Coordinates of C-alpha atoms in Angstrom, one line a residue:
Chain A
M298 CA 51.3 9.3 -17.9
S299 CA 53.9 6.8 -16.6
V300 CA 55.6 9.6 -14.7
T301 CA 52.8 9.5 -12.2
T302 CA 53.9 6.1 -11.0
L303 CA 57.1 7.4 -9.5
P304 CA 55.7 8.5 -6.1
S305 CA 54.7 4.9 -5.5
H306 CA 58.2 3.7 -5.8
G307 CA 59.2 4.0 -2.2
V308 CA 56.2 1.9 -1.1
A309 CA 57.8 -1.4 -1.8
L310 CA 60.5 -0.9 0.7
R311 CA 58.3 -1.2 3.8
Q312 CA 57.6 -4.7 5.0
P313 CA 53.8 -5.2 5.3
G314 CA 52.5 -6.4 8.6
W315 CA 50.1 -9.4 9.1
I316 CA 47.0 -7.3 8.7
A317 CA 48.3 -5.9 5.4
R318 CA 49.2 -9.4 4.3
L319 CA 45.7 -10.6 5.2
L320 CA 44.2 -7.7 3.3
D321 CA 46.4 -8.7 0.3
Y322 CA 44.6 -12.0 0.2
K323 CA 42.2 -11.1 -2.5
P324 CA 39.0 -12.8 -1.5
F325 CA 39.3 -11.4 2.0
L326 CA 40.0 -7.9 0.6
I327 CA 37.0 -8.1 -1.7
V328 CA 34.7 -9.0 1.2
M329 CA 36.1 -6.2 3.4
C330 CA 35.7 -3.7 0.6
L331 CA 32.2 -4.7 -0.2
A332 CA 31.1 -5.1 3.4
P333 CA 30.2 -1.5 4.3
A334 CA 28.2 -0.8 1.1
I335 CA 26.4 -4.2 1.0
G336 CA 25.8 -4.1 4.8
L337 CA 24.2 -0.7 4.7
L338 CA 22.1 -1.6 1.7
T339 CA 21.0 -4.9 3.1
V340 CA 20.0 -3.5 6.5
F341 CA 18.3 -0.3 5.3
L342 CA 17.1 -1.2 1.9
T343 CA 16.7 -4.9 1.1
Y344 CA 15.4 -5.9 4.5
P345 CA 12.9 -3.0 4.7
L346 CA 11.7 -3.8 1.2
G347 CA 10.9 -7.3 2.2
L348 CA 9.5 -6.1 5.5
G349 CA 7.3 -3.7 3.6
V350 CA 5.9 -6.4 1.4
W351 CA 5.2 -8.5 4.6
L352 CA 3.6 -5.5 6.4
A353 CA 1.3 -5.1 3.4
F354 CA -0.2 -8.5 4.3
T355 CA -0.7 -7.7 8.0
D356 CA -2.9 -5.3 10.0
T357 CA 0.0 -3.7 11.8
T358 CA -0.6 -0.4 13.4
I359 CA 1.8 1.9 15.2
G360 CA 2.7 0.4 18.6
Q361 CA 1.0 -2.9 17.8
R362 CA 2.4 -6.0 16.0
G363 CA 0.1 -7.1 13.3
I364 CA -1.1 -10.5 12.3
F365 CA -1.1 -11.9 8.8
I366 CA -4.4 -11.1 7.1
G367 CA -3.6 -12.1 3.5
L368 CA -4.9 -9.9 0.8
E369 CA -7.4 -8.0 3.0
N370 CA -5.5 -4.7 2.7
F371 CA -5.5 -4.9 -1.0
Q372 CA -9.2 -5.9 -1.2
Y373 CA -9.9 -2.9 0.9
L374 CA -7.9 -0.7 -1.3
L375 CA -9.7 -1.9 -4.4
K376 CA -12.9 -0.7 -2.9
D377 CA -11.4 2.6 -1.7
P378 CA -12.2 5.5 -4.0
L379 CA -9.4 7.5 -2.5
W380 CA -6.9 4.8 -3.6
W381 CA -8.3 4.8 -7.1
N382 CA -8.1 8.5 -7.2
A383 CA -4.5 8.4 -6.1
V384 CA -3.8 5.8 -8.8
F385 CA -5.4 8.0 -11.4
Y386 CA -3.6 11.1 -10.3
S387 CA -0.2 9.3 -10.0
I388 CA -0.5 8.1 -13.6
F389 CA -1.8 11.4 -14.8
Y390 CA 0.8 13.4 -12.9
T391 CA 3.6 11.2 -14.2
G392 CA 2.3 11.1 -17.8
I393 CA 1.8 14.9 -18.2
A394 CA 4.8 15.9 -16.2
T395 CA 7.1 13.5 -18.1
I396 CA 5.8 14.7 -21.5
G397 CA 6.3 18.3 -20.4
K398 CA 9.7 17.7 -18.9
F399 CA 11.1 15.9 -21.9
A400 CA 9.6 18.2 -24.5
L401 CA 10.9 21.3 -22.8
G402 CA 14.1 19.7 -21.5
F403 CA 15.0 18.4 -25.0
W404 CA 14.3 21.8 -26.5
L405 CA 16.5 23.5 -23.8
A406 CA 19.2 20.9 -24.5
L407 CA 19.1 21.7 -28.2
L408 CA 19.3 25.4 -27.4
L409 CA 22.2 24.9 -25.0
N410 CA 24.1 22.9 -27.6
N411 CA 24.6 26.0 -29.6
H412 CA 27.7 28.1 -29.3
F413 CA 27.2 31.4 -27.6
P414 CA 29.0 33.5 -25.0
L415 CA 28.7 32.6 -21.3
K416 CA 27.6 29.1 -22.2
S417 CA 29.0 27.4 -19.1
L418 CA 27.6 30.0 -16.8
L419 CA 24.2 29.6 -18.4
R420 CA 24.4 25.8 -17.9
A421 CA 25.2 26.3 -14.3
I422 CA 22.2 28.7 -13.8
V423 CA 19.9 26.4 -15.6
L424 CA 20.7 23.6 -13.1
L425 CA 19.6 25.6 -10.1
P426 CA 16.0 24.3 -9.9
W427 CA 17.3 20.8 -9.6
I428 CA 19.9 21.7 -7.0
V429 CA 17.8 23.6 -4.5
P430 CA 15.9 21.4 -2.1
T431 CA 12.5 20.5 -3.6
V432 CA 10.5 21.4 -0.6
L433 CA 12.0 24.9 -0.4
S434 CA 11.3 25.7 -4.1
A435 CA 7.9 24.1 -3.6
L436 CA 7.2 26.6 -0.9
A437 CA 8.1 29.3 -3.4
F438 CA 5.5 27.8 -5.7
W439 CA 3.0 27.7 -2.9
W440 CA 3.4 31.4 -2.5
I441 CA 3.3 32.0 -6.3
Y442 CA 0.0 30.0 -6.3
D443 CA -1.5 32.0 -3.3
P444 CA -5.2 32.6 -3.9
Q445 CA -5.0 36.3 -3.1
F446 CA -1.4 37.4 -3.7
S447 CA -0.4 35.2 -6.5
I448 CA 2.0 37.0 -8.8
I449 CA 0.6 35.1 -11.8
S450 CA -2.9 36.4 -11.0
Y451 CA -1.5 39.9 -10.5
L452 CA 0.1 39.7 -14.0
L453 CA -3.0 38.4 -15.6
V454 CA -5.5 40.7 -13.9
D455 CA -3.7 43.9 -13.1
V456 CA -1.0 44.1 -15.7
L457 CA -2.2 42.3 -18.8
H458 CA -6.0 42.6 -18.0
I459 CA -6.6 39.2 -19.5
R460 CA -8.8 38.1 -16.6
S461 CA -11.0 39.9 -14.2
T462 CA -10.6 37.7 -11.2
N463 CA -7.7 36.0 -9.4
I464 CA -7.1 32.4 -10.3
D465 CA -7.7 30.0 -7.4
F466 CA -4.8 27.7 -8.2
L467 CA -5.0 25.3 -5.3
G468 CA -8.6 25.7 -4.2
S469 CA -10.3 23.2 -6.6
P470 CA -9.2 19.9 -7.9
W471 CA -8.2 20.4 -11.6
P472 CA -6.4 23.7 -11.2
A473 CA -4.5 22.2 -8.2
R474 CA -3.6 19.1 -10.2
F475 CA -2.2 21.2 -13.0
S476 CA -0.5 23.6 -10.7
L477 CA 1.5 20.7 -9.1
I478 CA 2.3 19.3 -12.5
A479 CA 3.7 22.7 -13.6
A480 CA 5.9 22.9 -10.5
N481 CA 7.1 19.3 -11.2
I482 CA 7.9 20.1 -14.8
W483 CA 9.8 23.3 -13.7
R484 CA 11.9 21.2 -11.3
G485 CA 12.5 18.4 -13.8
I486 CA 13.6 20.4 -16.8
P487 CA 17.2 21.1 -15.8
F488 CA 18.1 17.4 -15.2
V489 CA 16.5 16.3 -18.5
A490 CA 18.2 19.2 -20.3
I491 CA 21.7 18.6 -18.9
S492 CA 21.5 14.8 -19.4
L493 CA 20.3 15.1 -23.0
L494 CA 22.8 17.8 -23.6
A495 CA 25.5 15.3 -22.7
G496 CA 23.9 12.9 -25.2
L497 CA 23.8 15.6 -27.9
Q498 CA 27.5 16.2 -27.5
T499 CA 28.3 12.6 -28.3
I500 CA 26.7 12.9 -31.8
S501 CA 29.4 13.3 -34.4
P502 CA 29.0 16.6 -36.4
S503 CA 30.1 14.7 -39.5
L504 CA 26.7 13.0 -39.6
Y505 CA 25.0 16.3 -39.9
E506 CA 27.5 17.5 -42.5
A507 CA 26.8 14.4 -44.6
A508 CA 23.1 14.9 -44.3
M509 CA 23.4 18.5 -45.3
L510 CA 25.3 17.5 -48.4
D511 CA 22.5 15.2 -49.2
G512 CA 20.1 18.1 -48.8
A513 CA 18.3 17.0 -45.7
T514 CA 16.1 19.7 -44.0
A515 CA 16.6 20.7 -40.4
W516 CA 13.6 18.6 -39.4
Q517 CA 14.9 15.6 -41.3
R518 CA 18.2 15.9 -39.6
F519 CA 16.5 16.1 -36.3
R520 CA 14.2 13.2 -37.1
Y521 CA 16.7 10.8 -38.7
I522 CA 19.9 11.7 -36.9
T523 CA 19.4 13.4 -33.6
L524 CA 16.4 11.5 -32.4
P525 CA 17.7 7.9 -33.2
M526 CA 21.1 8.7 -31.8
M527 CA 19.5 10.0 -28.6
M528 CA 17.3 7.0 -28.0
P529 CA 19.6 5.1 -25.6
I530 CA 20.1 8.1 -23.4
L531 CA 16.4 9.1 -23.6
A532 CA 15.5 5.6 -22.4
I533 CA 17.7 5.9 -19.4
V534 CA 16.8 9.4 -18.4
M535 CA 13.1 8.7 -19.0
T536 CA 13.2 5.6 -16.9
F537 CA 14.7 7.5 -14.0
S538 CA 12.3 10.4 -14.5
I539 CA 9.2 8.1 -14.6
I540 CA 10.3 6.3 -11.4
F541 CA 10.9 9.4 -9.5
T542 CA 7.9 11.3 -10.7
F543 CA 5.5 8.4 -10.1
T544 CA 6.8 8.0 -6.5
D545 CA 7.1 11.8 -5.9
F546 CA 6.2 12.9 -2.4
Q547 CA 7.8 16.2 -1.5
L548 CA 6.1 18.5 -4.0
V549 CA 2.6 17.4 -3.3
Y550 CA 3.1 17.2 0.4
A551 CA 4.6 20.7 0.5
I552 CA 2.1 22.4 -1.7
T553 CA -1.3 20.8 -1.2
R554 CA -0.9 17.8 1.2
G555 CA -3.2 15.9 -1.1
G556 CA -6.0 18.5 -1.0
P557 CA -8.3 20.0 -2.0
V558 CA -10.8 17.2 -1.2
N559 CA -8.0 14.6 -1.6
S560 CA -7.8 15.3 -5.3
T561 CA -4.1 15.6 -5.6
H562 CA -3.0 12.6 -3.5
L563 CA -0.3 10.6 -5.1
L564 CA 0.1 7.0 -4.0
A565 CA 3.1 8.1 -1.9
T566 CA 1.3 10.9 -0.1
L567 CA -1.7 8.6 0.5
A568 CA 0.6 6.0 1.9
F569 CA 2.2 8.6 4.3
Q570 CA -1.2 9.8 5.4
R571 CA -2.5 6.3 6.1
G572 CA 0.7 4.8 7.3
I573 CA 2.6 7.3 9.3
A574 CA 0.1 10.1 10.1
G575 CA -2.8 7.7 10.5
G576 CA -0.8 5.0 12.2
E577 CA -2.2 2.2 9.9
L578 CA 1.3 0.8 9.0
G579 CA -0.1 -2.3 7.3
E580 CA -2.5 -0.3 5.1
G581 CA 0.1 2.3 4.3
A582 CA 2.6 -0.4 3.4
A583 CA 0.0 -1.9 1.1
I584 CA -0.5 1.4 -0.7
A585 CA 3.3 1.7 -1.1
V586 CA 3.6 -1.8 -2.3
S587 CA 0.8 -1.2 -4.8
M588 CA 3.2 1.3 -6.5
I589 CA 5.5 -1.5 -7.5
P590 CA 3.5 -3.1 -10.4
F591 CA 3.1 0.4 -11.9
L592 CA 6.8 1.1 -11.5
V593 CA 7.9 -2.2 -13.0
F594 CA 5.5 -1.7 -15.9
A595 CA 6.5 1.9 -16.6
T596 CA 10.2 1.1 -16.3
L597 CA 10.0 -1.8 -18.7
F598 CA 7.9 0.2 -21.1
S599 CA 10.2 3.2 -21.1
Y600 CA 13.4 1.2 -21.1
F601 CA 12.6 -1.4 -23.7
G602 CA 10.4 0.8 -25.7
L603 CA 13.2 3.3 -26.3
A604 CA 16.4 1.3 -25.7
R605 CA 15.5 -1.2 -28.5
R606 CA 17.5 1.1 -30.9
K607 CA 20.7 0.4 -29.0
W608 CA 21.2 -3.2 -30.0
Q609 CA 19.7 -2.6 -33.4
Q610 CA 22.6 -0.3 -34.0
G611 CA 24.9 -3.1 -33.1
E612 CA 26.3 -1.5 -29.9
A613 CA 27.2 -3.7 -27.1
N614 CA 24.7 -3.9 -24.2
D615 CA 26.4 -2.8 -21.0
Chain B
M253 CA 33.5 20.3 -34.3
T254 CA 36.9 21.9 -33.7
D255 CA 37.3 23.2 -37.3
V256 CA 34.0 25.0 -37.1
A257 CA 34.6 26.4 -33.7
A258 CA 37.8 27.9 -35.0
S259 CA 36.0 30.4 -37.1
P260 CA 34.0 32.4 -34.6
G261 CA 32.7 35.5 -36.5
N262 CA 30.8 33.1 -38.7
S263 CA 27.4 32.1 -37.4
N264 CA 27.6 28.7 -39.3
V265 CA 28.4 26.8 -36.1
A266 CA 27.7 23.3 -37.2
S267 CA 27.9 21.2 -34.1
A268 CA 24.5 19.8 -33.9
T269 CA 22.8 23.0 -34.9
P270 CA 22.5 22.6 -38.6
D271 CA 19.6 24.9 -38.9
T272 CA 21.9 27.9 -38.5
M273 CA 24.1 26.6 -41.3
S274 CA 22.0 27.9 -44.1
W275 CA 21.5 31.7 -44.5
D276 CA 23.1 33.7 -41.8
S277 CA 20.6 36.1 -40.5
R278 CA 21.2 37.3 -37.0
A279 CA 17.5 37.9 -36.5
R280 CA 16.8 34.2 -37.2
R281 CA 19.4 33.2 -34.7
M282 CA 17.9 35.6 -32.2
M283 CA 14.4 34.2 -32.7
M284 CA 15.4 30.5 -32.8
I285 CA 18.0 30.5 -29.9
Y286 CA 18.2 33.6 -27.8
L287 CA 14.5 34.3 -27.4
P288 CA 13.5 30.8 -26.2
L289 CA 16.6 30.6 -24.2
S290 CA 15.8 33.8 -22.3
C291 CA 12.3 32.6 -21.7
F292 CA 13.7 29.4 -20.2
V293 CA 16.1 31.2 -18.0
L294 CA 13.4 33.7 -16.9
I295 CA 11.0 30.9 -15.9
L296 CA 13.6 28.7 -14.3
L297 CA 14.9 31.5 -12.2
F298 CA 11.7 33.4 -11.4
P299 CA 10.7 31.4 -8.3
F300 CA 14.2 32.1 -6.8
Y301 CA 13.8 35.8 -7.6
W302 CA 10.4 35.7 -6.0
M303 CA 11.7 33.9 -3.0
A304 CA 14.5 36.4 -2.5
I305 CA 12.4 39.4 -3.0
T306 CA 9.7 38.2 -0.6
S307 CA 12.3 37.6 2.1
F308 CA 13.3 41.2 2.2
K309 CA 9.9 42.9 1.8
P310 CA 8.2 44.5 4.8
N311 CA 4.8 43.0 5.4
A312 CA 3.0 46.2 4.3
E313 CA 4.5 45.8 0.8
L314 CA 4.2 42.1 0.8
L315 CA 0.4 42.1 0.8
N316 CA -0.3 45.3 -1.1
Y317 CA 0.1 45.1 -4.8
K318 CA -2.0 48.2 -5.5
E319 CA 0.4 50.7 -4.0
H320 CA 3.7 48.9 -4.4
N321 CA 5.2 47.3 -7.4
P322 CA 5.3 43.6 -6.4
F323 CA 8.4 43.0 -8.5
W324 CA 10.5 45.4 -6.5
I325 CA 11.2 46.4 -2.9
S326 CA 10.9 50.0 -2.0
S327 CA 12.1 49.7 1.6
P328 CA 13.9 46.4 2.1
T329 CA 14.0 45.0 5.6
L330 CA 15.9 42.3 7.4
A331 CA 12.9 41.7 9.8
H332 CA 12.0 38.3 8.4
I333 CA 15.5 37.0 8.6
K334 CA 15.9 38.4 12.1
H335 CA 12.7 36.8 13.1
L336 CA 13.8 33.5 11.6
L337 CA 17.2 33.5 13.3
F338 CA 16.2 34.8 16.7
N339 CA 12.6 33.8 17.3
T340 CA 12.6 30.3 15.8
A341 CA 14.9 27.3 16.1
Y342 CA 16.2 27.9 12.6
P343 CA 19.9 27.9 13.6
T344 CA 19.4 24.5 15.3
W345 CA 17.7 23.1 12.2
L346 CA 20.6 24.4 10.0
K347 CA 23.1 22.8 12.4
T348 CA 21.2 19.4 12.4
T349 CA 20.9 19.5 8.6
M350 CA 24.6 20.2 8.2
F351 CA 25.5 17.5 10.7
V352 CA 23.3 14.9 8.9
A353 CA 24.4 15.9 5.4
I354 CA 28.1 15.8 6.3
G355 CA 27.8 12.6 8.3
S356 CA 25.9 10.7 5.6
T357 CA 28.2 12.1 2.9
F358 CA 31.3 10.7 4.6
L359 CA 29.7 7.4 5.4
S360 CA 28.5 7.0 1.8
L361 CA 31.9 8.1 0.3
F362 CA 33.7 5.6 2.5
A363 CA 31.4 2.7 1.6
S364 CA 31.1 3.5 -2.1
T365 CA 34.8 4.1 -2.7
L366 CA 35.6 0.7 -1.3
A367 CA 32.8 -0.9 -3.2
A368 CA 33.6 0.8 -6.4
Y369 CA 37.3 -0.2 -6.0
A370 CA 36.4 -3.8 -5.4
I371 CA 34.0 -4.0 -8.3
E372 CA 36.1 -2.2 -10.8
R373 CA 39.6 -3.0 -9.8
L374 CA 39.7 -6.3 -7.8
R375 CA 37.6 -8.0 -10.5
F376 CA 36.2 -11.2 -9.2
R377 CA 33.6 -13.6 -10.5
G378 CA 30.3 -11.9 -10.2
S379 CA 31.6 -8.4 -9.8
P380 CA 29.4 -7.2 -12.7
Y381 CA 26.4 -8.6 -10.9
V382 CA 27.3 -7.0 -7.6
G383 CA 27.7 -3.7 -9.5
L384 CA 24.3 -4.2 -11.1
G385 CA 22.7 -5.0 -7.8
I386 CA 24.0 -1.9 -6.2
Y387 CA 22.9 0.1 -9.2
L388 CA 19.4 -1.3 -9.0
A389 CA 19.2 -0.3 -5.4
Y390 CA 19.1 3.3 -6.7
L391 CA 15.9 2.5 -8.5
V392 CA 14.1 1.6 -5.3
P393 CA 12.3 4.9 -4.4
P394 CA 12.2 6.1 -0.8
S395 CA 8.5 6.5 -0.9
I396 CA 8.1 2.7 -1.0
L397 CA 10.6 2.2 1.8
F398 CA 9.7 4.8 4.4
I399 CA 7.0 2.8 6.2
P400 CA 9.0 -0.4 6.9
L401 CA 12.1 1.7 7.5
A402 CA 10.3 3.6 10.2
T403 CA 9.7 0.3 12.0
V404 CA 13.3 -0.8 11.5
I405 CA 14.4 2.6 12.9
V406 CA 12.2 2.1 15.9
Q407 CA 13.6 -1.4 16.5
F408 CA 17.1 0.0 16.5
G409 CA 16.1 2.7 19.0
L410 CA 17.1 5.4 16.6
F411 CA 13.6 7.0 16.2
D412 CA 13.8 10.8 16.4
S413 CA 17.6 10.8 16.2
P414 CA 19.6 12.4 13.4
M415 CA 21.8 9.2 13.5
A416 CA 18.8 7.4 11.9
L417 CA 19.1 9.8 8.9
I418 CA 22.8 9.4 8.7
L419 CA 22.5 5.7 8.5
V420 CA 19.5 5.7 6.1
Y421 CA 20.6 8.3 3.6
P422 CA 23.4 6.0 2.3
T423 CA 20.7 3.7 0.8
F424 CA 20.2 6.2 -2.0
L425 CA 23.7 7.8 -1.8
V426 CA 25.8 4.6 -2.0
P427 CA 24.3 3.3 -5.3
F428 CA 24.8 6.7 -6.9
C429 CA 28.3 7.3 -5.7
T430 CA 29.4 3.8 -6.4
W431 CA 28.1 4.1 -10.0
L432 CA 29.9 7.4 -10.4
L433 CA 33.2 6.2 -8.8
I434 CA 33.2 3.0 -10.9
G435 CA 33.3 5.3 -13.9
Y436 CA 36.1 7.3 -12.4
F437 CA 38.2 4.3 -11.5
K438 CA 37.7 3.0 -15.0
S439 CA 39.3 6.1 -16.4
I440 CA 42.5 5.6 -14.3
P441 CA 45.0 3.5 -16.2
Y442 CA 45.3 0.1 -14.7
E443 CA 49.0 0.0 -15.6
L444 CA 49.7 2.4 -12.8
E445 CA 48.4 -0.1 -10.3
E446 CA 50.2 -3.0 -12.0
C447 CA 53.5 -1.1 -11.7
A448 CA 52.9 -0.7 -8.0
L449 CA 52.0 -4.3 -7.6
V450 CA 55.2 -5.3 -9.3
D451 CA 57.0 -3.0 -6.9
G452 CA 55.6 -5.0 -4.1
A453 CA 53.0 -2.6 -2.8
T454 CA 49.9 -4.1 -1.1
R455 CA 46.5 -3.6 -2.5
L456 CA 45.6 -1.1 0.3
Q457 CA 48.7 0.9 -0.3
I458 CA 47.8 1.0 -4.0
L459 CA 44.4 2.2 -3.2
R460 CA 45.6 4.8 -0.7
R461 CA 48.6 6.1 -2.6
I462 CA 47.7 5.8 -6.2
T463 CA 44.1 5.2 -7.0
L464 CA 42.5 7.5 -4.5
P465 CA 44.7 10.5 -5.2
L466 CA 43.9 10.1 -8.9
A467 CA 40.2 9.7 -8.2
V468 CA 40.0 13.0 -6.2
P469 CA 37.8 14.8 -8.8
G470 CA 35.5 11.8 -8.8
L471 CA 35.4 11.8 -5.0
I472 CA 34.6 15.5 -5.0
S473 CA 31.7 15.2 -7.4
A474 CA 30.4 12.2 -5.5
G475 CA 30.7 14.2 -2.3
I476 CA 28.8 17.2 -3.8
F477 CA 26.0 14.9 -5.0
S478 CA 25.7 13.2 -1.7
F479 CA 25.7 16.5 0.2
T480 CA 23.0 18.1 -2.0
L481 CA 20.9 14.9 -2.0
S482 CA 21.0 14.6 1.8
W483 CA 20.3 18.3 2.3
N484 CA 17.4 17.8 -0.1
E485 CA 16.0 14.6 1.4
F486 CA 12.5 15.0 2.9
I487 CA 10.4 12.0 3.3
Y488 CA 12.7 10.0 5.7
A489 CA 13.3 13.1 7.7
L490 CA 9.6 13.8 7.9
A491 CA 8.8 10.2 8.9
F492 CA 11.6 9.5 11.4
I493 CA 12.1 12.8 13.3
Q494 CA 9.5 14.0 15.7
S495 CA 11.1 16.6 18.0
G496 CA 11.5 20.2 16.7
A497 CA 15.2 20.4 17.5
N498 CA 16.2 17.3 15.5
K499 CA 14.4 18.3 12.3
T500 CA 16.2 19.1 9.1
V501 CA 15.6 22.5 7.4
P502 CA 13.1 21.3 4.7
V503 CA 11.0 19.4 7.2
A504 CA 11.2 22.0 9.9
I505 CA 10.1 24.9 7.7
L506 CA 7.1 23.0 6.5
T507 CA 6.0 21.6 9.9
E508 CA 7.1 24.3 12.3
L509 CA 6.9 27.5 10.4
V510 CA 3.7 26.9 8.6
T511 CA 1.2 27.6 11.4
G512 CA -2.3 28.9 11.5
D513 CA -4.3 30.4 8.7
V514 CA -2.2 33.5 8.0
Y515 CA 1.1 32.3 6.6
Q516 CA 4.1 34.3 7.4
W517 CA 5.3 34.4 3.8
G518 CA 8.2 36.7 4.6
A519 CA 9.7 34.3 7.1
L520 CA 8.8 31.3 5.1
M521 CA 10.6 32.6 2.0
A522 CA 13.5 33.8 4.1
G523 CA 13.8 30.3 5.5
S524 CA 13.6 28.7 2.0
L525 CA 16.2 31.2 0.8
L526 CA 18.6 30.5 3.7
G527 CA 18.0 26.8 3.4
S528 CA 18.8 26.9 -0.3
L529 CA 21.9 29.0 0.0
P530 CA 24.4 26.4 1.5
V531 CA 23.6 24.0 -1.3
A532 CA 23.7 26.7 -4.0
L533 CA 27.0 28.0 -2.6
F534 CA 28.5 24.6 -2.3
Y535 CA 27.4 23.8 -5.7
S536 CA 28.6 27.0 -7.3
L537 CA 32.1 26.4 -5.9
F538 CA 32.3 23.0 -7.7
V539 CA 29.9 23.6 -10.5
D540 CA 32.4 22.5 -13.2
Y541 CA 32.9 19.2 -11.5
Y542 CA 29.2 18.9 -11.1
V543 CA 28.2 19.5 -14.6
S544 CA 31.0 17.5 -16.1
S545 CA 30.4 14.5 -13.8
L546 CA 26.7 14.7 -14.5
T547 CA 27.2 14.7 -18.2
G548 CA 30.0 12.1 -17.8
A549 CA 27.7 9.9 -15.7
V550 CA 25.0 10.0 -18.3
K551 CA 27.5 9.2 -21.1
E552 CA 28.5 6.0 -19.4

């Protein structure tokens, strides 16, 4: 390792200029190094976040500065069946999709953790749904869910003869809701699987060997070794997954745009419809802001509900 | 793990798959591993297959399942791709997307490398909190921010300009890259820098000549992540860009190509396929970095 230091040797010979010396003053250097990142995040993240909360209390529309109207936007939302519908579907969508993603993703991770030929190629292939732009794969799903030419309907009707009519995936509320959830699960599996696979690989095989000697069954080994050891990583991945599923936008916007009859609006798509498309910036911001309590709750729940194990096992919190 | 892996012919591969330890039985392994795995691969890849096959099908075959097997193409055609490239603004969209993705990737890499270096190596009071703050920024979802950001963009006179996207994308790229690069810097022995300090090198020289070259794998994976994430981004591009020429591929396909009641599925799928290819290609070139850094990032 120490051999790699050699190229730096010549560096010392050059006399640093005054800029270099200023940059060698540690506090100045720290500020300079942090400035671009903190600057970008302040201007385009922290400030808009605050502005968004402020907008939620105003009646701003596109092209017109709003005035402070207090809680009026929120009072209006509480009486708005569409908002309630979006709250319901956002929770439903997040709940079912998270369960699906984690059940299937965990299973896939366990499968990928075996030894077999072409393992790394397979891992690469499995990640594809996660790599490809969501909207573009959502379009593929839209086509797969086509009322007349759906390939799933074709399989069920003409090949397997299970049904006699095509399924109208996106034409009525419940089928549309589940169709979107299926697409979301499909997209989420790879990330969950690869992340959990990383976790599985950190579990020492000797634990399993010891359990085998004690005569533990496969299920017991999973229940009492794999699962507890995976809890910290499950907590992190699930927190991420819940946040990004709850605030999802692309998939719904690409496939149903909230229809049919507004049944598949998530809070994010409703906020877009009211705020940007409809021009009611204040109301849109209020809808967006109304996501925050749910997010905080879901995050705390998933993180602390699952991560508890971490300090119980005596590991340092990082 | 290693001692087990050293005996291949044996199906008792213990690493975390204890259920195969007991009685051998190829059939059991088949049922428990290969069968479900094939189902997963089939389902995960099917939409891409469907996308690809639709792109090359003539319209007659596309909408006629009775006479043509929908899973295959009897007379492949390039008509959809030709239509896309010559009758629509697709090449412009591709160019814009590329420009935005590359621009925001470089900006984010620049900002996050410096930030990660400061947090991990310059070590000051409060550096863990700055790190935590940047990390928390990743948890603020774009769908909460896009409305106020739209007004900020208008204030800056950047509405409808790709520059807006280049400046805004770092809000989700910088936290991610910083997080990833902090991990990378951590793995570089600090002694190397100390030696250089003793030799009289300045901090910037150390960063440029020692730390950065050693962090190249980390920079590459952060770059790939940024590139794919910016290529992927949708909601900001949808909200901030109005004119057709400045749209990115995902937005343009959805807003410009989806017209009327009869969807041109061939062209739509061709557009999706072509829009996915750069990311998929880019990713396949660096897939090892990608998977290892993803797993590495999660292990952290």
